[in-house]
């Protein structure tokens, strides 16, 4: 087999694997919402993953962002399978990585459904690492000529996925610590919650800076932290200080990258 033929076979395999990975993720998601006899995520692990399970759990409305992420991944899977994308250099650089993130997304739901809470933390950290690598690769391979669809379905969707999973990792870890830690930890919940939120804000701004101020990770982080604040201000467990801190962090994480990105767009026209 010639090198060219082998490369084309690898390209076709990549397209099939991406479609298969996203399909697996969607099936796992349907199980995760209680279809096919599965238990809904909020009822798994003794309710540890519900929106009122810890001080760092976002309100239930926050999870609607999954619909946007899933629609984006479905659109990407279909788009990358088109013949015109088969030999695209960015698809070669990112397709396999996107497939890994889709599989790990589904794996988390399977682990949450059938394994233990500590293993869900391991699974979501693995997903977070894979998304960070994928987003970094997306930023480093991006060029002006790649087009709007490419920007939305690769950089945009991956950025949203990364941002939301950053918040979800915090919530998942907090759920584990809440369930397994001593009751005395509750007395320090406000202080710890504020510290964690400040760290999340720093991570969000760090991702924006490292990606030359891409805004999609910041939008997802801001969305999750905003609803975390709503949960603490209007739900249980209640914490005014965590709720207010979350609102401030959410605003900073979203507004700062938008302003900087806007200035970067304006500056070339004024030179």
CSV table of C-alpha atoms in Angstrom, one decimal:
chain,number,residue,atom,x,y,z
A,1,UNK,CA,0.0,0.0,0.0
A,2,UNK,CA,1.4,3.4,-1.0
A,3,UNK,CA,1.9,6.2,1.5
A,4,UNK,CA,-0.9,8.3,-0.2
A,5,UNK,CA,-3.4,5.3,0.0
A,6,UNK,CA,-2.5,4.7,3.6
A,7,UNK,CA,-3.1,8.4,4.5
A,8,UNK,CA,-6.5,8.4,2.7
A,9,UNK,CA,-7.5,5.2,4.6
A,10,UNK,CA,-6.4,6.8,7.9
A,11,UNK,CA,-8.5,9.9,7.0
A,12,UNK,CA,-11.6,7.9,6.3
A,13,UNK,CA,-11.1,5.9,9.5
A,14,UNK,CA,-10.8,9.2,11.5
A,15,UNK,CA,-14.1,10.4,10.1
A,16,UNK,CA,-15.8,7.1,11.0
A,17,UNK,CA,-14.3,7.1,14.5
A,18,UNK,CA,-15.5,10.7,15.2
A,19,UNK,CA,-19.0,9.8,14.1
A,20,UNK,CA,-18.9,6.6,16.3
A,21,UNK,CA,-17.6,8.5,19.3
A,22,UNK,CA,-20.3,11.2,19.1
A,23,UNK,CA,-22.9,8.5,18.7
A,24,UNK,CA,-21.6,6.7,21.8
A,25,UNK,CA,-21.7,10.0,23.7
A,26,UNK,CA,-25.3,10.6,22.7
A,27,UNK,CA,-26.4,7.1,23.7
A,28,UNK,CA,-24.7,7.6,27.1
A,29,UNK,CA,-26.4,10.9,27.5
A,30,UNK,CA,-29.8,9.4,26.8
A,31,UNK,CA,-29.1,6.8,29.5
A,32,UNK,CA,-28.0,9.7,31.7
A,33,UNK,CA,-31.3,11.5,31.5
A,34,UNK,CA,-33.2,8.3,32.4
A,35,UNK,CA,-34.0,6.8,29.0
A,36,UNK,CA,-33.4,3.1,28.3
A,37,UNK,CA,-34.1,2.3,31.9
A,38,UNK,CA,-31.2,4.4,33.3
A,39,UNK,CA,-31.4,6.6,36.4
A,40,UNK,CA,-31.3,10.3,35.8
A,41,UNK,CA,-28.0,11.9,36.7
A,42,UNK,CA,-29.3,14.0,39.5
A,43,UNK,CA,-30.5,10.8,41.3
A,44,UNK,CA,-27.3,8.9,40.9
A,45,UNK,CA,-24.7,8.3,43.7
A,46,UNK,CA,-27.3,8.9,46.4
A,47,UNK,CA,-28.2,12.3,44.9
A,48,UNK,CA,-24.6,13.5,45.3
A,49,UNK,CA,-24.6,14.9,41.8
A,50,UNK,CA,-27.8,16.9,42.2
A,51,UNK,CA,-27.9,20.7,42.1
A,52,UNK,CA,-28.4,21.0,45.9
A,53,UNK,CA,-25.8,18.4,46.9
A,54,UNK,CA,-23.0,20.8,47.7
A,55,UNK,CA,-22.1,24.5,48.0
A,56,UNK,CA,-20.4,24.4,44.6
A,57,UNK,CA,-23.1,22.8,42.6
A,58,UNK,CA,-24.7,25.0,39.9
A,59,UNK,CA,-28.5,25.3,39.9
A,60,UNK,CA,-30.2,22.8,37.6
A,61,UNK,CA,-30.8,25.4,34.8
A,62,UNK,CA,-27.1,25.6,34.2
A,63,UNK,CA,-27.1,22.1,32.8
A,64,UNK,CA,-29.0,23.2,29.7
A,65,UNK,CA,-25.7,24.2,28.2
A,66,UNK,CA,-25.2,20.5,27.5
A,67,UNK,CA,-27.8,20.8,24.8
A,68,UNK,CA,-25.7,23.5,23.0
A,69,UNK,CA,-22.5,21.4,23.4
A,70,UNK,CA,-24.2,18.3,22.1
A,71,UNK,CA,-25.8,20.0,19.1
A,72,UNK,CA,-22.4,21.5,18.3
A,73,UNK,CA,-20.7,18.1,18.5
A,74,UNK,CA,-23.3,16.5,16.3
A,75,UNK,CA,-22.9,19.3,13.8
A,76,UNK,CA,-19.1,18.9,13.9
A,77,UNK,CA,-19.4,15.1,13.5
A,78,UNK,CA,-21.5,15.5,10.4
A,79,UNK,CA,-19.4,18.3,8.9
A,80,UNK,CA,-16.1,16.6,9.4
A,81,UNK,CA,-17.5,13.5,7.7
A,82,UNK,CA,-18.0,15.4,4.4
A,83,UNK,CA,-15.7,14.4,1.6
A,84,UNK,CA,-14.2,17.9,1.4
A,85,UNK,CA,-13.0,17.7,5.0
A,86,UNK,CA,-11.4,14.3,4.7
A,87,UNK,CA,-7.9,15.5,3.9
A,88,UNK,CA,-8.2,18.9,5.8
A,89,UNK,CA,-5.1,19.5,7.9
A,90,UNK,CA,-7.0,20.8,10.9
A,91,UNK,CA,-9.2,17.7,10.8
A,92,UNK,CA,-6.1,15.6,10.8
A,93,UNK,CA,-4.7,17.5,13.7
A,94,UNK,CA,-8.0,17.6,15.8
A,95,UNK,CA,-10.4,15.0,14.7
A,96,UNK,CA,-8.9,12.2,16.8
A,97,UNK,CA,-8.7,14.4,19.8
A,98,UNK,CA,-12.4,15.5,19.5
A,99,UNK,CA,-13.3,11.8,19.3
A,100,UNK,CA,-11.4,11.2,22.5
A,101,UNK,CA,-13.3,14.0,24.3
A,102,UNK,CA,-16.7,12.7,23.1
A,103,UNK,CA,-15.8,9.2,24.3
A,104,UNK,CA,-14.7,10.4,27.7
A,105,UNK,CA,-17.8,12.5,27.9
A,106,UNK,CA,-19.9,9.3,27.5
A,107,UNK,CA,-17.6,7.4,29.8
A,108,UNK,CA,-18.3,9.8,32.6
A,109,UNK,CA,-22.0,9.2,32.3
A,110,UNK,CA,-21.5,5.4,32.2
A,111,UNK,CA,-19.2,5.7,35.3
A,112,UNK,CA,-21.8,7.8,37.1
A,113,UNK,CA,-24.5,5.3,36.3
A,114,UNK,CA,-22.7,2.1,37.2
A,115,UNK,CA,-19.6,2.9,39.2
A,116,UNK,CA,-18.6,4.9,42.3
A,117,UNK,CA,-18.5,8.7,43.0
A,118,UNK,CA,-14.6,8.8,43.3
A,119,UNK,CA,-14.4,7.2,39.8
A,120,UNK,CA,-16.6,9.9,38.4
A,121,UNK,CA,-14.0,12.5,39.6
A,122,UNK,CA,-11.3,10.5,37.8
A,123,UNK,CA,-13.4,10.3,34.7
A,124,UNK,CA,-14.2,14.0,34.6
A,125,UNK,CA,-10.6,15.0,35.3
A,126,UNK,CA,-9.5,12.8,32.3
A,127,UNK,CA,-12.1,14.6,30.2
A,128,UNK,CA,-10.9,18.0,31.4
A,129,UNK,CA,-7.3,17.2,30.5
A,130,UNK,CA,-8.3,15.9,27.0
A,131,UNK,CA,-10.4,19.0,26.4
A,132,UNK,CA,-7.5,21.3,27.4
A,133,UNK,CA,-5.2,19.5,25.0
A,134,UNK,CA,-7.7,19.6,22.2
A,135,UNK,CA,-8.4,23.3,22.7
A,136,UNK,CA,-4.7,24.1,22.9
A,137,UNK,CA,-4.2,22.3,19.6
A,138,UNK,CA,-7.2,24.1,18.1
A,139,UNK,CA,-5.7,27.5,19.0
A,140,UNK,CA,-2.3,26.6,17.8
A,141,UNK,CA,-3.5,25.3,14.4
A,142,UNK,CA,-6.0,28.1,13.7
A,143,UNK,CA,-5.3,30.4,10.7
A,144,UNK,CA,-7.3,33.3,9.1
A,145,UNK,CA,-8.3,31.2,6.1
A,146,UNK,CA,-10.0,28.4,8.0
A,147,UNK,CA,-13.5,29.9,7.7
A,148,UNK,CA,-16.4,30.6,10.0
A,149,UNK,CA,-17.8,27.0,10.2
A,150,UNK,CA,-14.4,25.7,11.2
A,151,UNK,CA,-14.1,28.4,13.9
A,152,UNK,CA,-17.6,27.6,15.3
A,153,UNK,CA,-17.5,23.8,15.2
A,154,UNK,CA,-13.9,23.3,16.3
A,155,UNK,CA,-12.7,26.3,18.3
A,156,UNK,CA,-16.2,27.4,19.5
A,157,UNK,CA,-17.7,24.0,20.5
A,158,UNK,CA,-14.4,22.8,22.0
A,159,UNK,CA,-14.1,26.0,24.0
A,160,UNK,CA,-17.6,25.7,25.4
A,161,UNK,CA,-17.0,22.1,26.3
A,162,UNK,CA,-13.8,23.0,28.1
A,163,UNK,CA,-15.3,25.9,30.0
A,164,UNK,CA,-18.3,23.9,31.2
A,165,UNK,CA,-16.3,20.9,32.2
A,166,UNK,CA,-14.0,23.1,34.2
A,167,UNK,CA,-17.0,24.1,36.3
A,168,UNK,CA,-18.4,20.6,36.3
A,169,UNK,CA,-15.0,19.2,37.6
A,170,UNK,CA,-15.2,21.6,40.6
A,171,UNK,CA,-18.8,20.6,41.2
A,172,UNK,CA,-18.1,16.9,40.9
A,173,UNK,CA,-15.1,17.1,43.3
A,174,UNK,CA,-17.1,19.2,45.8
A,175,UNK,CA,-19.8,16.5,45.7
A,176,UNK,CA,-17.2,13.8,46.5
A,177,UNK,CA,-15.7,15.9,49.4
A,178,UNK,CA,-19.2,16.7,50.7
A,179,UNK,CA,-20.2,13.1,50.8
A,180,UNK,CA,-17.0,11.7,52.2
A,181,UNK,CA,-15.6,14.5,54.4
A,182,UNK,CA,-16.4,15.0,58.1
A,183,UNK,CA,-19.4,17.2,59.1
A,184,UNK,CA,-17.0,19.7,60.6
A,185,UNK,CA,-16.0,20.8,57.1
A,186,UNK,CA,-19.4,22.4,56.8
A,187,UNK,CA,-18.3,25.2,59.1
A,188,UNK,CA,-15.6,26.2,56.7
A,189,UNK,CA,-17.8,25.9,53.6
A,190,UNK,CA,-18.1,29.7,53.0
A,191,UNK,CA,-14.3,30.3,53.1
A,192,UNK,CA,-13.4,27.3,51.0
A,193,UNK,CA,-16.2,28.1,48.5
A,194,UNK,CA,-14.9,31.6,48.0
A,195,UNK,CA,-11.3,30.4,47.6
A,196,UNK,CA,-12.3,27.8,45.0
A,197,UNK,CA,-14.3,30.4,43.1
A,198,UNK,CA,-11.4,32.8,43.0
A,199,UNK,CA,-9.2,30.0,41.6
A,200,UNK,CA,-11.9,29.1,39.0
A,201,UNK,CA,-12.0,32.8,38.0
A,202,UNK,CA,-8.2,32.8,37.7
A,203,UNK,CA,-8.3,29.6,35.6
A,204,UNK,CA,-10.9,31.1,33.3
A,205,UNK,CA,-8.9,34.3,32.7
A,206,UNK,CA,-5.8,32.2,32.3
A,207,UNK,CA,-7.5,30.1,29.6
A,208,UNK,CA,-8.6,33.3,27.8
A,209,UNK,CA,-5.1,34.8,28.0
A,210,UNK,CA,-3.4,31.6,26.8
A,211,UNK,CA,-5.8,31.3,23.9
A,212,UNK,CA,-5.3,34.9,22.8
A,213,UNK,CA,-8.6,35.8,24.3
A,214,UNK,CA,-11.0,33.3,22.8
A,215,UNK,CA,-14.3,33.9,24.6
A,216,UNK,CA,-16.2,30.6,24.4
A,217,UNK,CA,-14.4,29.0,27.4
A,218,UNK,CA,-15.1,32.1,29.4
A,219,UNK,CA,-18.7,32.2,28.4
A,220,UNK,CA,-19.2,28.6,29.6
A,221,UNK,CA,-17.3,29.1,32.8
A,222,UNK,CA,-19.2,32.4,33.5
A,223,UNK,CA,-22.5,30.6,32.8
A,224,UNK,CA,-21.8,27.8,35.2
A,225,UNK,CA,-20.5,30.1,38.0
A,226,UNK,CA,-23.5,32.4,37.5
A,227,UNK,CA,-25.9,29.5,38.1
A,228,UNK,CA,-23.8,28.3,41.0
A,229,UNK,CA,-24.4,31.8,42.5
A,230,UNK,CA,-28.1,31.5,41.8
A,231,UNK,CA,-28.2,28.2,43.6
A,232,UNK,CA,-26.5,29.6,46.7
A,233,UNK,CA,-28.6,32.8,46.8
A,234,UNK,CA,-32.0,31.2,46.1
A,235,UNK,CA,-31.6,27.5,46.8
A,236,UNK,CA,-30.1,25.0,49.2
A,237,UNK,CA,-27.5,24.8,50.6
A,238,UNK,CA,-27.7,28.6,51.0
A,239,UNK,CA,-24.7,30.9,51.3
A,240,UNK,CA,-24.8,34.6,50.5
A,241,UNK,CA,-21.1,35.0,50.5
A,242,UNK,CA,-20.5,32.2,48.0
A,243,UNK,CA,-23.5,33.4,45.9
A,244,UNK,CA,-22.2,37.0,45.7
A,245,UNK,CA,-18.6,35.9,45.0
A,246,UNK,CA,-19.9,33.7,42.2
A,247,UNK,CA,-21.7,36.6,40.6
A,248,UNK,CA,-18.6,38.8,40.7
A,249,UNK,CA,-16.4,36.0,39.4
A,250,UNK,CA,-18.8,35.2,36.6
A,251,UNK,CA,-19.0,38.8,35.5
A,252,UNK,CA,-15.2,39.2,35.5
A,253,UNK,CA,-14.6,35.9,33.6
A,254,UNK,CA,-17.0,36.9,30.9
A,255,UNK,CA,-16.5,40.7,30.6
A,256,UNK,CA,-12.7,40.9,30.7
A,257,UNK,CA,-12.1,38.5,27.7
A,258,UNK,CA,-14.9,40.1,25.7
A,259,UNK,CA,-13.4,43.6,26.2
A,260,UNK,CA,-9.9,42.5,25.4
A,261,UNK,CA,-11.0,40.5,22.3
A,262,UNK,CA,-13.0,43.5,21.2
A,263,UNK,CA,-10.0,45.8,21.6
A,264,UNK,CA,-7.9,43.3,19.6
A,265,UNK,CA,-10.4,43.5,16.7
A,266,UNK,CA,-10.5,47.3,16.8
A,267,UNK,CA,-6.8,48.0,17.1
A,268,UNK,CA,-5.7,46.8,13.6
A,269,UNK,CA,-8.2,49.2,11.9
A,270,UNK,CA,-6.7,52.2,13.8
A,271,UNK,CA,-3.1,51.5,13.0
